[in-house]
Coordinates of C-alpha atoms in Angstrom, one line a residue:
X1 CA 121.9 78.6 59.0
X2 CA 119.4 76.3 61.4
X3 CA 116.8 78.3 62.4
X4 CA 117.9 79.7 66.0
X5 CA 115.3 78.6 68.7
X6 CA 114.0 80.0 71.7
X7 CA 115.9 79.0 74.8
X8 CA 115.0 76.2 77.2
X9 CA 115.2 76.6 80.7
X10 CA 114.1 74.7 84.0
X11 CA 111.9 75.4 86.8
X12 CA 112.9 75.1 89.7
X13 CA 113.4 70.6 91.0
X14 CA 109.5 70.1 88.8
X15 CA 111.8 68.8 85.2
X16 CA 110.3 70.5 83.6
X17 CA 111.9 72.7 80.9
X18 CA 109.8 75.6 79.7
X19 CA 110.5 78.2 76.7
X20 CA 112.1 81.6 78.1
X21 CA 108.6 83.3 76.5
X22 CA 105.5 81.3 77.6
X23 CA 102.3 82.5 76.0
X24 CA 100.4 84.3 78.4
X25 CA 96.2 83.6 77.4
X26 CA 94.9 85.9 78.9
X27 CA 94.0 87.7 75.6
X28 CA 92.0 84.8 74.3
X29 CA 89.5 85.6 76.9
X30 CA 88.7 88.7 75.1
X31 CA 90.2 90.8 78.2
X32 CA 91.9 93.3 75.9
X33 CA 89.7 93.6 72.9
X34 CA 88.0 91.7 70.8
X35 CA 89.8 88.3 69.6
X36 CA 88.5 86.1 66.4
X37 CA 88.5 82.3 67.1
X38 CA 91.1 82.5 64.0
X39 CA 92.9 85.4 65.3
X40 CA 93.5 83.3 69.0
X41 CA 94.5 79.8 66.7
X42 CA 96.8 81.0 64.6
X43 CA 98.7 82.1 67.1
X44 CA 98.4 79.9 69.6
X45 CA 100.5 77.9 66.6
X46 CA 102.9 80.2 66.1
X47 CA 104.0 80.3 69.2
X48 CA 103.8 76.6 69.4
X49 CA 105.8 77.0 65.7
X50 CA 108.0 78.7 66.9
X51 CA 109.3 76.3 70.3
X52 CA 106.9 78.2 72.5
X53 CA 105.7 75.5 75.2
X54 CA 104.0 77.2 77.9
X55 CA 100.8 78.3 77.8
X56 CA 99.7 80.1 80.5
X57 CA 95.7 80.6 81.2
X58 CA 92.8 80.6 84.3
X59 CA 88.9 80.5 84.7
X60 CA 89.4 83.9 85.8
X61 CA 90.0 85.6 82.4
X62 CA 86.6 86.2 80.4
X63 CA 84.7 84.1 82.9
X64 CA 86.4 81.0 81.8
X65 CA 86.8 82.1 77.6
X66 CA 90.6 81.5 78.0
X67 CA 90.5 78.3 78.9
X68 CA 87.7 77.1 76.2
X69 CA 89.3 79.2 73.2
X70 CA 93.1 78.0 74.2
X71 CA 92.0 74.7 74.7
X72 CA 90.9 74.3 71.0
X73 CA 93.5 75.8 70.2
X74 CA 96.2 73.5 71.7
X75 CA 93.7 71.3 70.5
X76 CA 93.4 71.7 66.4
X77 CA 97.7 71.8 67.1
X78 CA 97.7 68.5 67.0
X79 CA 100.8 68.0 68.7
X80 CA 101.7 65.6 71.1
X81 CA 100.8 66.0 74.6
X82 CA 104.6 65.4 76.1
X83 CA 105.0 68.6 74.0
X84 CA 103.3 71.3 74.8
X85 CA 103.0 72.8 79.0
X86 CA 99.8 73.5 80.2
X87 CA 99.2 76.3 83.3
X88 CA 95.7 77.1 85.0
X89 CA 94.8 78.5 88.3
X90 CA 92.4 77.9 90.5
X91 CA 90.6 79.9 93.3
X92 CA 90.1 83.1 91.5
X93 CA 86.6 83.5 89.2
X94 CA 84.4 85.6 87.3
X95 CA 81.8 85.6 90.7
X96 CA 84.6 86.3 93.2
X97 CA 87.2 84.8 95.4
X98 CA 86.4 81.1 97.4
X99 CA 89.8 78.9 97.8
X100 CA 88.1 76.5 99.9
X101 CA 89.0 72.6 99.4
X102 CA 86.2 71.9 98.3
X103 CA 85.7 74.4 95.8
X104 CA 89.3 73.7 94.1
X105 CA 88.8 70.8 93.8
X106 CA 85.3 71.0 91.9
X107 CA 87.4 74.0 89.6
X108 CA 90.2 71.3 88.2
X109 CA 87.6 69.5 86.7
X110 CA 85.9 72.2 85.2
X111 CA 89.1 73.6 84.3
X112 CA 90.0 70.1 82.6
X113 CA 86.9 69.3 80.1
X114 CA 87.2 73.0 78.6
X115 CA 91.1 72.8 78.3
X116 CA 90.0 68.7 76.8
X117 CA 92.7 67.7 79.2
X118 CA 93.6 64.9 80.6
X119 CA 95.3 66.6 83.6
X120 CA 97.2 69.9 83.3
X121 CA 101.0 70.9 83.7
X122 CA 100.3 73.0 86.4
X123 CA 97.4 74.3 88.3
X124 CA 98.1 77.8 90.2
X125 CA 95.9 79.5 93.4
X126 CA 94.5 82.6 92.0
X127 CA 96.0 85.4 93.5
X128 CA 96.8 84.7 96.8
X129 CA 96.1 87.8 98.6
X130 CA 92.5 88.2 98.1
X131 CA 92.4 85.3 100.2
X132 CA 93.1 84.0 104.2
X133 CA 97.1 83.1 103.1
X134 CA 96.6 81.0 106.4
X135 CA 92.9 79.1 104.9
X136 CA 95.7 78.9 101.8
X137 CA 98.0 76.7 103.7
X138 CA 95.8 74.5 106.1
X139 CA 93.8 73.8 103.9
X140 CA 93.8 74.8 99.4
X141 CA 97.3 73.4 99.1
X142 CA 96.5 69.4 100.9
X143 CA 93.4 69.8 98.4
X144 CA 95.1 70.3 96.0
X145 CA 98.6 67.7 96.3
X146 CA 95.7 65.2 96.3
X147 CA 95.3 66.2 93.4
X148 CA 98.3 65.6 92.1
X149 CA 98.2 62.3 93.4
X150 CA 94.8 61.1 91.2
X151 CA 97.0 62.7 88.6
X152 CA 94.5 65.0 87.7
X153 CA 97.6 68.1 88.2
X154 CA 101.4 68.0 87.7
X155 CA 102.7 70.5 90.2
X156 CA 101.2 73.8 92.2
X157 CA 101.5 77.1 92.5
X158 CA 100.8 80.4 94.3
X159 CA 100.3 84.1 91.9
X160 CA 100.2 87.4 92.9
X161 CA 101.0 90.4 93.3
X162 CA 102.3 91.5 96.8
X163 CA 105.6 89.6 97.0
X164 CA 104.9 88.6 100.6
X165 CA 102.7 86.7 99.9
X166 CA 104.9 83.8 98.6
X167 CA 107.3 84.1 100.9
X168 CA 104.9 83.8 104.0
X169 CA 103.5 80.0 102.6
X170 CA 105.9 78.5 101.9
X171 CA 108.0 79.4 105.8
X172 CA 104.8 77.7 106.6
X173 CA 105.1 74.4 104.4
X174 CA 106.9 71.3 104.2
X175 CA 109.4 72.2 101.2
X176 CA 107.8 70.5 97.9
X177 CA 104.5 71.2 98.6
X178 CA 105.3 73.9 95.9
X179 CA 106.6 73.4 93.0
X180 CA 106.4 76.8 91.9
X181 CA 105.6 80.5 92.0
X182 CA 104.1 83.4 89.4
X183 CA 105.0 86.7 90.1
X184 CA 103.6 89.8 87.9
X185 CA 105.0 93.5 87.6
X186 CA 108.3 93.0 90.3
X187 CA 110.6 91.9 87.3
X188 CA 110.4 95.3 84.8
X189 CA 112.6 98.5 84.0
X190 CA 110.3 100.0 86.9
X191 CA 110.2 97.4 88.9
X192 CA 113.0 94.4 89.8
X193 CA 111.2 94.0 92.8
X194 CA 111.5 90.2 92.5
X195 CA 114.8 89.9 91.9
X196 CA 115.8 90.3 96.0
X197 CA 113.5 87.3 96.6
X198 CA 115.2 84.9 94.2
X199 CA 117.7 83.4 96.3
X200 CA 115.6 82.8 98.5
X201 CA 113.2 80.9 96.2
X202 CA 116.1 79.2 94.8
X203 CA 116.8 77.8 98.1
X204 CA 112.5 76.5 98.9
X205 CA 113.5 74.5 94.9
X206 CA 111.1 76.7 93.9
X207 CA 111.1 77.5 89.8
X208 CA 109.8 80.7 89.7
X209 CA 107.7 82.6 86.2
X210 CA 107.7 86.0 86.2
X211 CA 104.3 87.6 84.1
X212 CA 103.9 90.9 82.8
X213 CA 107.2 92.8 81.8
X214 CA 105.6 95.9 80.4
X215 CA 104.3 96.3 83.3
X216 CA 100.4 96.0 82.3
X217 CA 100.7 99.1 79.1
X218 CA 103.0 100.7 81.3
X219 CA 106.1 100.0 78.5
X220 CA 104.3 100.4 75.6
X221 CA 103.8 103.0 73.4
X222 CA 100.2 102.7 73.8
X223 CA 99.7 103.6 77.0
X224 CA 98.2 101.5 80.7
X225 CA 94.6 100.6 80.5
X226 CA 92.7 103.4 82.5
X227 CA 92.2 101.0 85.8
X228 CA 95.6 100.6 86.1
X229 CA 96.4 101.1 89.7
X230 CA 99.7 103.1 88.6
X231 CA 99.7 106.0 90.5
X232 CA 99.5 109.7 88.4
X233 CA 103.7 110.4 88.8
X234 CA 105.0 106.3 88.2
X235 CA 102.3 107.0 85.0
X236 CA 103.6 110.3 83.2
X237 CA 107.9 108.7 84.7
X238 CA 106.7 105.5 82.2
X239 CA 104.9 108.3 79.4
X240 CA 108.8 110.4 79.5
X241 CA 110.3 106.2 78.5
X242 CA 107.9 105.7 75.6
X243 CA 108.1 109.3 74.6
X244 CA 112.6 109.2 74.5
X245 CA 112.5 105.9 72.9
X246 CA 109.7 106.7 70.7
X247 CA 111.6 109.9 69.2
X248 CA 114.7 107.6 69.3
X249 CA 113.3 105.2 66.6
X250 CA 113.4 102.2 69.1
X251 CA 110.6 100.1 70.9
X252 CA 110.0 100.6 74.7
X253 CA 108.0 96.9 74.2
X254 CA 110.4 95.3 73.1
X255 CA 113.5 96.7 75.0
X256 CA 111.8 96.0 79.2
X257 CA 110.7 91.9 77.1
X258 CA 114.2 92.3 77.5
X259 CA 115.1 93.4 79.4
X260 CA 113.1 90.1 81.6
X261 CA 114.5 87.4 79.6
X262 CA 118.0 89.1 80.8
X263 CA 118.0 87.1 84.1
X264 CA 118.0 83.1 83.6
X265 CA 116.6 82.7 86.5
X266 CA 113.7 83.4 85.8
X267 CA 111.8 80.5 83.9
X268 CA 109.8 82.2 81.6
X269 CA 108.3 84.9 81.8
X270 CA 104.4 85.3 80.4
X271 CA 103.7 88.1 77.6
X272 CA 99.9 88.1 76.6
X273 CA 98.8 87.2 72.9
X274 CA 96.4 87.2 70.8
X275 CA 97.4 88.1 67.4
X276 CA 100.7 86.4 65.4
X277 CA 101.9 90.3 64.7
X278 CA 102.8 89.9 68.2
X279 CA 103.7 85.9 68.6
X280 CA 106.2 87.2 65.7
X281 CA 107.0 90.2 67.8
X282 CA 108.2 88.9 71.3
X283 CA 109.8 85.9 69.5
X284 CA 111.7 87.7 67.4
X285 CA 113.1 90.5 70.4
X286 CA 114.2 87.3 71.9
X287 CA 116.4 85.8 69.6
X288 CA 117.3 88.3 69.0
X289 CA 117.9 88.9 72.7
X290 CA 120.0 85.7 72.6
X291 CA 122.8 86.7 68.9
X292 CA 122.6 90.2 69.2
X293 CA 122.0 91.3 73.1
X294 CA 120.5 94.5 74.8
X295 CA 120.3 98.1 73.2
X296 CA 121.8 98.7 76.6
X297 CA 122.9 102.9 75.8
X298 CA 119.0 102.8 75.2
X299 CA 118.3 100.6 78.0
X300 CA 120.8 102.9 80.2
X301 CA 118.6 106.1 79.2
X302 CA 115.6 104.6 80.3
X303 CA 116.1 103.4 83.5
X304 CA 117.9 106.8 83.9
X305 CA 114.6 108.7 83.2
X306 CA 112.9 105.5 85.6
X307 CA 114.9 105.5 88.4
X308 CA 112.6 108.5 90.5
X309 CA 110.0 105.9 91.0
X310 CA 111.8 102.6 90.5
X311 CA 110.0 100.5 92.3
X312 CA 107.1 102.1 93.1
X313 CA 104.7 99.9 94.1
X314 CA 100.9 99.8 94.0
X315 CA 97.8 98.9 95.8
X316 CA 96.6 94.8 94.7
X317 CA 93.5 95.4 96.2
X318 CA 92.8 93.9 99.6
X319 CA 95.9 92.9 101.5
X320 CA 97.7 89.9 104.4
X321 CA 98.2 92.5 107.1

């Protein structure tokens, strides 16, 4: 029997086809604990071997460390450049936020040097709700258009937590200005509000990437980190759902990933990975979904547990009015 491979999905009008599971490289910046360079390289190599072609990072992750490690790991692959898709970000740094044209223009050169690349496929304005959305529209995106013309980036994206930021920006720029949006924590079992925005994004020809199907740790056996901004009610409900799965001998993280992957209007689901074991588990979950489908019974049981807190959001920091 031929080995199964990950599904590739078109990204809006870009012509890019992304692997349904994307490699979130923030853990390579040691933001979730220590990672040896050897483990990082092995994780990237194994992901690529199993069909992952999309790698996402940012200068913010680990204060530029994620970009450096990902750059080295991709170089070590020795694969042709057109066989993998790299996305990085601008505007958010260890030092703070700066969406000025001058800073983002300098930022891409720094990122390319760290990534050891001549261009990135996608450059995204990182967490735009922390800046001025009007600056994004009038200054940042025009600066990114120039980088596109210069061949340093192929496509332009915006990222953030509150979904309203996407409509705010997309309603104020010419069609085709923004190629892709990256949303996180809004397409998982406890919060599927991104779904309501999909027809709008499709009408604008914008590709959709969803990150954090595990709701930044809420839907894991380890549980959410200390700093997680969710309410105690939401944390308790997620903990109950985790315990329910565990009691049945099921893995809630696998189910949560499959739930996110099941919506094919989302081009890629980004999952943070830092070891071969994590890569293999995530790919296995995706392939199982494609062949055997999801455990609908357990999904329905945990959906019931989470019903009282469904779509309950949390603050992302400075909100745009």
